[in-house]
Coordinates of C-alpha atoms in Angstrom, one line a residue:
M25 CA 25.2 -2.6 -2.7
S26 CA 24.0 -3.4 -6.2
Y27 CA 21.6 -6.0 -7.5
S28 CA 22.8 -9.5 -8.5
P29 CA 22.9 -10.1 -12.3
E30 CA 19.8 -12.3 -12.1
V31 CA 17.8 -9.7 -10.2
R32 CA 19.1 -6.9 -12.4
E33 CA 18.0 -8.7 -15.6
R34 CA 14.5 -9.3 -14.2
L35 CA 14.1 -5.7 -13.0
E36 CA 15.4 -4.4 -16.4
R37 CA 12.8 -6.5 -18.2
D38 CA 10.0 -5.2 -16.1
A39 CA 11.3 -1.6 -16.2
K40 CA 11.5 -1.5 -20.0
E41 CA 7.9 -2.6 -20.2
I42 CA 6.8 0.1 -17.8
I43 CA 9.0 2.8 -19.4
G44 CA 7.6 2.0 -22.9
R45 CA 4.1 3.2 -21.8
Y46 CA 5.3 6.8 -21.4
P47 CA 6.2 9.4 -24.1
K48 CA 8.8 10.8 -21.8
T49 CA 11.0 8.3 -20.0
R50 CA 11.3 10.4 -16.8
S51 CA 7.5 10.1 -16.4
A52 CA 8.0 6.4 -15.4
L53 CA 9.9 7.3 -12.2
L54 CA 7.0 6.8 -9.8
P55 CA 6.1 3.3 -11.1
L56 CA 9.8 2.4 -11.2
L57 CA 10.1 3.3 -7.6
H58 CA 7.2 1.0 -6.8
L59 CA 9.0 -1.7 -8.9
V60 CA 12.2 -1.5 -6.8
Q61 CA 10.2 -1.4 -3.7
S62 CA 8.5 -4.6 -4.7
E63 CA 12.0 -6.2 -4.8
D64 CA 13.5 -4.8 -1.5
G65 CA 10.4 -4.0 0.6
Y66 CA 11.5 -0.3 0.5
V67 CA 13.3 2.0 -1.8
S68 CA 16.9 1.0 -1.3
D69 CA 20.1 2.8 -2.4
A70 CA 20.5 0.1 -5.1
G71 CA 16.9 0.8 -6.2
Q72 CA 17.5 4.5 -6.5
E73 CA 20.6 3.9 -8.6
F74 CA 18.7 1.5 -10.8
C75 CA 15.9 4.0 -11.4
A76 CA 18.4 6.7 -12.2
E77 CA 20.3 4.5 -14.7
M78 CA 17.1 3.3 -16.4
L79 CA 15.7 6.8 -16.8
G80 CA 18.8 8.8 -17.5
L81 CA 18.4 10.9 -14.3
S82 CA 20.8 11.8 -11.6
K83 CA 20.5 9.9 -8.3
A84 CA 19.7 13.2 -6.6
E85 CA 16.7 13.6 -8.8
V86 CA 15.5 10.1 -7.9
V87 CA 16.2 10.6 -4.2
G88 CA 14.3 13.9 -4.2
V89 CA 11.2 12.2 -5.5
S90 CA 11.4 9.0 -3.4
T91 CA 11.8 11.0 -0.2
F92 CA 8.9 13.3 -1.0
Y93 CA 6.1 10.8 -1.1
T94 CA 5.2 8.8 2.0
M95 CA 4.2 5.7 -0.1
Y96 CA 7.9 5.1 -0.8
K97 CA 9.6 3.7 2.3
R98 CA 13.1 4.4 3.5
K99 CA 13.6 1.2 5.4
P100 CA 12.2 -2.3 5.0
M101 CA 8.5 -2.7 5.8
G102 CA 6.8 -5.8 7.0
D103 CA 5.2 -8.5 4.9
Y104 CA 1.9 -6.9 6.0
H105 CA 1.9 -3.1 6.1
V106 CA -0.9 -2.0 8.4
G107 CA -2.3 1.5 8.0
V108 CA -4.5 3.0 10.7
C109 CA -6.6 6.0 9.6
I110 CA -6.3 8.8 12.2
N111 CA -8.0 11.5 10.1
S112 CA -11.0 13.4 11.6
L113 CA -13.9 11.1 11.2
C114 CA -12.0 7.9 11.9
A115 CA -10.3 9.5 14.8
V116 CA -13.6 10.6 16.3
M117 CA -15.0 7.1 15.7
G118 CA -12.0 5.5 17.5
G119 CA -9.1 5.6 15.1
D120 CA -6.8 7.3 17.6
Q121 CA -7.5 4.7 20.2
I122 CA -7.0 1.9 17.7
W123 CA -3.6 3.3 16.8
E124 CA -2.5 3.8 20.4
E125 CA -3.6 0.3 21.5
L126 CA -2.3 -1.4 18.3
S127 CA 1.1 0.3 18.5
E128 CA 1.5 -0.7 22.1
H129 CA 0.3 -4.2 21.4
V130 CA 2.7 -4.8 18.5
G131 CA 5.6 -2.8 20.1
V132 CA 6.4 -0.6 17.1
G133 CA 5.4 2.9 16.0
H134 CA 4.9 4.8 12.7
D135 CA 6.7 3.2 9.8
E136 CA 8.4 0.7 12.1
T137 CA 8.5 -3.1 11.6
T138 CA 8.3 -5.9 14.1
T139 CA 11.4 -7.9 14.7
D140 CA 10.0 -10.9 12.9
G141 CA 9.5 -8.8 9.7
K142 CA 5.8 -9.7 9.6
V143 CA 4.1 -6.5 10.3
S144 CA 4.8 -2.7 10.0
L145 CA 2.5 0.1 11.1
E146 CA 1.7 3.5 9.6
R147 CA -0.5 6.3 10.8
L148 CA -2.6 7.2 7.7
E149 CA -4.2 10.6 7.2
C150 CA -7.1 9.2 5.2
N151 CA -8.2 5.8 3.8
A152 CA -11.0 7.4 1.7
A153 CA -13.6 5.1 3.3
C154 CA -15.2 7.4 5.9
D155 CA -18.5 5.6 5.6
F156 CA -16.9 2.6 7.2
A157 CA -15.0 4.4 9.9
P158 CA -12.8 3.5 11.7
V159 CA -10.9 1.9 8.9
M160 CA -7.6 0.1 8.6
M161 CA -5.7 -1.0 5.5
V162 CA -3.4 -4.0 5.1
N163 CA -1.2 -3.6 2.0
W164 CA -3.9 -1.2 0.7
E165 CA -6.8 -3.6 1.1
F166 CA -9.7 -2.4 3.3
F167 CA -10.6 -3.7 6.8
D168 CA -13.7 -1.8 7.8
N169 CA -15.5 -0.9 11.1
Q170 CA -12.5 -1.8 13.3
T171 CA -12.2 -1.7 17.0
P172 CA -9.0 -1.9 19.1
E173 CA -9.8 -5.6 19.8
S174 CA -10.5 -6.5 16.2
A175 CA -7.3 -4.6 15.1
K176 CA -5.1 -6.4 17.5
Q177 CA -6.6 -9.8 16.6
L178 CA -6.1 -9.0 12.9
V179 CA -2.4 -8.3 13.4
D180 CA -2.0 -11.4 15.6
D181 CA -3.6 -13.5 12.9
L182 CA -1.3 -12.0 10.3
R183 CA 1.8 -12.8 12.4
D184 CA 0.6 -16.3 12.9
G185 CA 0.3 -16.9 9.2
K186 CA -3.5 -17.3 9.2
S187 CA -5.4 -16.7 6.0
I188 CA -7.1 -13.3 6.1
S189 CA -9.6 -11.8 3.7
P190 CA -10.2 -8.0 3.3
T191 CA -13.6 -6.7 4.0
R192 CA -14.0 -5.7 0.4
G193 CA -12.0 -6.6 -2.7
P194 CA -10.2 -9.9 -3.4
K195 CA -10.3 -12.7 -0.9
K196 CA -6.6 -13.1 -1.2
L197 CA -4.4 -10.7 0.8
C198 CA -1.1 -10.0 -1.0
T199 CA 2.2 -9.1 0.6
F200 CA 3.6 -5.6 0.7
K201 CA 6.1 -6.4 -2.0
E202 CA 3.3 -7.9 -4.2
A203 CA 1.2 -4.8 -3.7
S204 CA 4.1 -2.6 -4.7
R205 CA 4.5 -4.6 -7.9
V206 CA 0.9 -4.0 -8.7
L207 CA 1.3 -0.3 -8.1
S208 CA 4.2 -0.3 -10.5
G209 CA 1.7 -1.2 -13.2
L210 CA 2.2 -4.9 -13.4
P211 CA -1.2 -6.3 -12.4
D212 CA -1.9 -9.5 -10.5
D213 CA -5.3 -9.9 -12.2
L214 CA -7.2 -9.6 -8.9
A215 CA -8.5 -6.0 -9.4
G216 CA -12.0 -7.1 -10.3
D217 CA -12.3 -9.7 -7.6
G218 CA -14.9 -9.2 -4.8
P219 CA -17.1 -6.2 -4.2
S220 CA -15.5 -2.7 -4.4
A221 CA -18.4 -1.0 -2.7
A222 CA -21.0 -2.2 -0.2
G223 CA -23.3 -1.1 2.6
P224 CA -23.2 2.6 3.4
S225 CA -21.4 3.4 0.2
L226 CA -24.5 2.4 -1.8
E227 CA -27.2 4.0 0.2
G228 CA -27.3 7.2 -1.9
L229 CA -27.6 5.1 -5.1
K230 CA -30.5 3.2 -3.6
V231 CA -32.3 6.4 -2.8
A232 CA -31.7 7.8 -6.2
K233 CA -33.0 4.6 -7.9
A234 CA -36.1 4.6 -5.6
N235 CA -36.9 8.2 -6.6
G236 CA -36.0 7.9 -10.2
W237 CA -33.2 10.4 -9.9
K238 CA -30.6 10.7 -12.7
A239 CA -27.5 12.7 -13.3
P240 CA -28.1 15.8 -15.6
E241 CA -27.6 15.1 -19.3
A242 CA -24.3 16.4 -20.6

């Protein structure tokens, strides 16, 4: 199934802006995959064909890339894509338990979406926020120091349409499609909102300042 003329025109306009940033057009494949994912909520067959046509690639080349990376989904994700870190530190701190209880509570597993289309779950290997373990992400925004109870409440609130703010970053929580559009290189102007680091992440900096430590001169 192909895109309607209206959608196709809009996607082409955005795609041309993205492609124009790269000296070689095929280098734009990753952001274009995010672009079509922002339209469909996953990388659809129509999305793969669109990327191939815009970049002069075969569909097989596009499929080979889109199926290699876990960030590109093969079926529709929820409005709120919830990732639970189950890597070493988060797992030890309770990440495994959070995943098990949250999956049972919601009734879906890895890369599966609830019947209402609101929430999908993913087991993440690392959220790069070990100092706030156990950590979850919703559409790539941080929710720190989670417990099974707080995780289940968070998902319930998302499904109920309540306004939820990440622990760090912007107060507004975007949808999965909106996050995919940002990842394609089309910003939402929220990147600088809210604190990007806090608490444990800044302890080393505080110690360095207290002792007058500085990085070696280049």
